[in-house]
Coordinates of C-alpha atoms in Angstrom, one line a residue:
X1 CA 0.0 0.0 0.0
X2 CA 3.1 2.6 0.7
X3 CA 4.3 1.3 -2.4
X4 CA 1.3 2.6 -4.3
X5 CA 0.8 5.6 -2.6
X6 CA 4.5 6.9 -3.3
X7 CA 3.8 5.9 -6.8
X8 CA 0.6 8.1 -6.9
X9 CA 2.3 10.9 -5.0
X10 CA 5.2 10.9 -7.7
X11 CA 3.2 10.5 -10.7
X12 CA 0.8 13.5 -9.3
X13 CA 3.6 15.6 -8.8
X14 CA 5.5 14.8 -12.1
X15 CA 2.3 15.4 -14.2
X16 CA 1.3 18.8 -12.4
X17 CA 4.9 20.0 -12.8
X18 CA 5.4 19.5 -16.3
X19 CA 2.3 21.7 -17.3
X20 CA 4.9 24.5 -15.8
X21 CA 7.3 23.4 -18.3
X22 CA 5.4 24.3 -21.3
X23 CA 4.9 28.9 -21.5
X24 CA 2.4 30.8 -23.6
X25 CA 4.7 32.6 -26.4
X26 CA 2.9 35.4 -27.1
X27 CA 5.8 36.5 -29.5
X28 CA 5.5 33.7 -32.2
X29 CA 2.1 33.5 -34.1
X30 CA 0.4 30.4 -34.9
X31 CA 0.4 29.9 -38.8
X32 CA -2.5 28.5 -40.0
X33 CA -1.4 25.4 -42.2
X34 CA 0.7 24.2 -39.2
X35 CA -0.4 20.3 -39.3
X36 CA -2.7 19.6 -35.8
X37 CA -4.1 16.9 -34.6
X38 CA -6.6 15.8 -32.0
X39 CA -8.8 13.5 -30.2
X40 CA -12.5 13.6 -28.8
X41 CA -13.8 11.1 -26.5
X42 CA -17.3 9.9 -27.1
X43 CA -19.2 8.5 -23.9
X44 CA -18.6 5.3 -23.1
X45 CA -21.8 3.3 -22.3
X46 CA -22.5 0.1 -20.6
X47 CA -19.2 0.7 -18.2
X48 CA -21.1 -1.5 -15.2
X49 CA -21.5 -4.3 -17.8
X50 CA -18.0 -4.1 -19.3
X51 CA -16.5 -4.2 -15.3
X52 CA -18.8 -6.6 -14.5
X53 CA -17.2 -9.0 -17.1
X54 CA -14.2 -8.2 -16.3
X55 CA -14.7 -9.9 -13.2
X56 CA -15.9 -12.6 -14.9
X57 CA -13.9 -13.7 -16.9
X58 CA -11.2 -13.0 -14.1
X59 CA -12.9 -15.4 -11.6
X60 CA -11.8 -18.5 -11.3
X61 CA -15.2 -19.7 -10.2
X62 CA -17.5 -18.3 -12.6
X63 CA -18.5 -20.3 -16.1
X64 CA -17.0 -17.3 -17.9
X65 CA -13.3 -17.8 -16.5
X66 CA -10.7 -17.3 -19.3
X67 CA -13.2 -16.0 -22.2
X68 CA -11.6 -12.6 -22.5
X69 CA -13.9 -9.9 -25.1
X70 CA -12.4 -9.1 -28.0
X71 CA -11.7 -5.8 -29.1
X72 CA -14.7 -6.0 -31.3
X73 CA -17.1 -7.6 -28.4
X74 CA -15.9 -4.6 -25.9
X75 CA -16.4 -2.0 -29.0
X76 CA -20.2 -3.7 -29.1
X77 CA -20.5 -2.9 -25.2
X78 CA -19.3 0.6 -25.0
X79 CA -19.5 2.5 -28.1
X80 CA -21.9 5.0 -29.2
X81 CA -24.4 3.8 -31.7
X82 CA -22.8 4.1 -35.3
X83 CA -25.7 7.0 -36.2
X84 CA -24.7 8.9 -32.9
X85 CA -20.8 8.5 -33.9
X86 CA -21.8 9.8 -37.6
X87 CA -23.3 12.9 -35.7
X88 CA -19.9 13.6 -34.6
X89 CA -18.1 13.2 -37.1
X90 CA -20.0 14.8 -39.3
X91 CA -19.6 17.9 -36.8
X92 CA -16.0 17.5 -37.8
X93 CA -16.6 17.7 -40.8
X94 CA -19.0 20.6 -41.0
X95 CA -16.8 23.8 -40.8
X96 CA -18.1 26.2 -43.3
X97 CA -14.4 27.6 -44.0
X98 CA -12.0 25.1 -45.2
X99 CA -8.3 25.7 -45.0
X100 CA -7.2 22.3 -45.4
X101 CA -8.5 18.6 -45.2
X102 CA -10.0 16.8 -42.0
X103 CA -9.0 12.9 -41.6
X104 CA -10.8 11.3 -39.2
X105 CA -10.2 7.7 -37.5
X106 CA -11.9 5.6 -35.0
X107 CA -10.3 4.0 -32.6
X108 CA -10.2 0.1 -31.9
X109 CA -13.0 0.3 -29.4
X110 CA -15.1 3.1 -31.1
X111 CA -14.5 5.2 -28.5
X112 CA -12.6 8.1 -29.7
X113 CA -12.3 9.7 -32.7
X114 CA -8.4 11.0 -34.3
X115 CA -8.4 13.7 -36.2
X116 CA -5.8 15.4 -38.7
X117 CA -6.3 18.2 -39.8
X118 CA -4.3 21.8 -39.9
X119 CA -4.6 24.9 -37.3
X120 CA -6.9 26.9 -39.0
X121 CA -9.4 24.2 -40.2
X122 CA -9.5 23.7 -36.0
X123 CA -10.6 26.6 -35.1
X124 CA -13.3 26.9 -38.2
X125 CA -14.7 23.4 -36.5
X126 CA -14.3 24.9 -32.8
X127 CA -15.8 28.6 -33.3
X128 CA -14.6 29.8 -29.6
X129 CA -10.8 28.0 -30.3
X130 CA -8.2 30.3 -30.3
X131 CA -4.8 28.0 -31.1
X132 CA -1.1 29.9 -29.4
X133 CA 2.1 28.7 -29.8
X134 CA 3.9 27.2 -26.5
X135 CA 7.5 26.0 -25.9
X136 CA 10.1 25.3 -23.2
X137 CA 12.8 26.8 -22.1
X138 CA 15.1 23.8 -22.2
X139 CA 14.3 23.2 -26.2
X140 CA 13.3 24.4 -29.3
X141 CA 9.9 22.5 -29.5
X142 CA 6.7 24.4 -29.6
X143 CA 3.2 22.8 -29.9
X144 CA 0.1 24.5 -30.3
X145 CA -2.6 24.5 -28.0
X146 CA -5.9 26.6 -27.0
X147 CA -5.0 30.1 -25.8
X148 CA -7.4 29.3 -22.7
X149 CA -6.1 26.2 -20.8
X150 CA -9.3 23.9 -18.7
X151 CA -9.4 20.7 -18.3
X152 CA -11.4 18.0 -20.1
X153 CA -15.1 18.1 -18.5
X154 CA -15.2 22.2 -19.4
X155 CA -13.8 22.1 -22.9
X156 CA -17.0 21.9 -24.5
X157 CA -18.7 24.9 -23.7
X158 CA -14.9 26.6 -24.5
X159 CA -14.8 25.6 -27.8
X160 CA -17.8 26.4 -28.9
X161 CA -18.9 22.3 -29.3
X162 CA -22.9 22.5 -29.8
X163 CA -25.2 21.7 -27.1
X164 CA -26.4 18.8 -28.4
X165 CA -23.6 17.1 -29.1
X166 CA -22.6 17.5 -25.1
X167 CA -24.1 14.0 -24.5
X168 CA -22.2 12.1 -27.2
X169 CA -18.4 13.6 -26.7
X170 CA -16.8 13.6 -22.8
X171 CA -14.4 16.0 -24.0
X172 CA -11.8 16.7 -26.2
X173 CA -7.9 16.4 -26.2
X174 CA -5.0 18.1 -27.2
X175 CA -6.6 21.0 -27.5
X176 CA -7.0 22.8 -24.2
X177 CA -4.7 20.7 -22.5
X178 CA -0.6 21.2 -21.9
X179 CA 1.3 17.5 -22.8
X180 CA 2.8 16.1 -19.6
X181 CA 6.3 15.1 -19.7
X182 CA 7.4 11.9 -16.7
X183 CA 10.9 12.3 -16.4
X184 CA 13.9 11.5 -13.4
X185 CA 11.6 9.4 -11.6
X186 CA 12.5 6.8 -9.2
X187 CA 14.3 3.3 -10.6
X188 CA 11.0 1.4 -8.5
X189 CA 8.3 3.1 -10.6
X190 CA 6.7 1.0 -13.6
X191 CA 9.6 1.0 -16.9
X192 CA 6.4 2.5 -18.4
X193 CA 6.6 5.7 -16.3
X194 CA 10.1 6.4 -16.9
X195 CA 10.0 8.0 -20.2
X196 CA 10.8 11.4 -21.2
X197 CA 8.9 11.2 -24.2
X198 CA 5.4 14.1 -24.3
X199 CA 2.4 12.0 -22.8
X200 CA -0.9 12.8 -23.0
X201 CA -2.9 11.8 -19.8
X202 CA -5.1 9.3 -21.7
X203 CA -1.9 8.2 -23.4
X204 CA -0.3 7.3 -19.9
X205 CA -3.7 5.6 -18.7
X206 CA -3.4 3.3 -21.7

C-alpha cells in the first residue's frame, strides 16, 4: 500500500509540474497550415456491464473464466451507436471555412475519434478556439494548443462544441490541455513511467 501511494504521489507531482514546463509565447504567431491533430472522447456506455465481465472472466469460479472480449465484443459494449458516432463526425466535418482537409479515424473500441487536420481548419470546427504557440525553455519545441487552458469536463462549452452534441463527446484532447512530460523518476516506478517522451494523460492511462 506505501508502495502505491508513493507511486501516486510521484506520478501526481510529475504530471502537475510538467504543465509549468510548457509557457504561452505570445511572441510567435500560430500559422494557419501548421499540421494539428486531436482526439474527442465519445461516452462510453454500458461501463457497469463491461467491469462486470471483467470480473468474470477474471474469476476463477465463474462459467465465464478465461473467455476474454475481443476488441470487437468490448467496442459492441461501450461505443456509441454508429448514427450517434456519424453525428460527430459529421460535426468535424462541417466547418463552413476550409483551410485544409479533416482525416478522421476511429479507434479500436469506437471510442474516440483521431483527427488530422491543420490549425486553421481547428478553429473553423471549434468557433470559440483560439490556437497559441507554447515551448520550453530547455528546447526548441513548440506545440500549439488553445489560448485558454481547462481541463477536459469544461472544454466543451470553451470551444464552442454545440449543445447537443454534449451527451455524445466527454471531451476533447490536445486542444485545451498542456502535454505532460514523466521524467527522473525513481528506478522502483513502472519502466512504463520512466520515459521522457510528451504523454498525454489518456496516453499514460493506456
Amino acid at each position: 500500500m506505501k508502495t502505491l501511494i508513493l507511486l501516486v504521489i510521484v506520478s501526481v507531482v510529475a504530471l502537475a509540474s510538467a504543465n509549468s514546463r510548457w509557457q504561452l509565447n505570445p511572441e510567435e504567431q500560430r500559422d494557419a497550415a501548421t499540421s494539428f491533430s486531436f482526439k474527442v472522447a465519445l461516452k462510453p456506455q454500458n461501463m457497469e456491464t463491461l467491469e462486470s465481465l471483467f470480473y468474470q472472466v477474471s474469476n476463477p469460479n465463474n462459467p465465464l473464466y478465461g473467455k476474454y472480449l475481443t476488441h470487437e465484443q468490448i467496442a459492441d459494449i461501450i461505443s456509441l451507436p454508429q448514427e450517434e458516432i456519424n453525428k460527430v463526425q459529421d460535426y468535424l466535418q462541417s466547418a463552413l471555412e476550409t483551410h485544409c482537409a479533416v482525416e478522421t479515424k476511429l479507434s479500436v473500441h469506437r471510442d474516440y475519434i483521431f483527427v488530422d487536420t491543420c490549425a486553421g481548419q481547428a478553429e473553423a470546427i471549434f468557433p470559440n478556439l483560439s490556437l497559441a504557440v507554447y515551448s520550453r525553455q530547455e528546447s526548441a519545441k513548440t506545440i500549439l494548443r488553445s489560448s485558454a487552458l481547462v481541463d477536459l469536463e469544461s472544454n466543451l462549452v470553451l470551444l464552442g462544441v454545440p449543445y447537443h452534441l454534449h451527451n455524445l463527446i466527454q471531451g476533447v484532447h490536445d486542444v485545451t490541455d498542456l502535454p505532460v512530460t514523466v521524467t527522473k523518476l525513481p528506478t522502483s516506478v513502472p519502466f512504463w513511467l520512466t520515459t521522457d517522451k510528451e504523454l498525454t494523460v489518456n496516453e499514460i492511462s493506456e
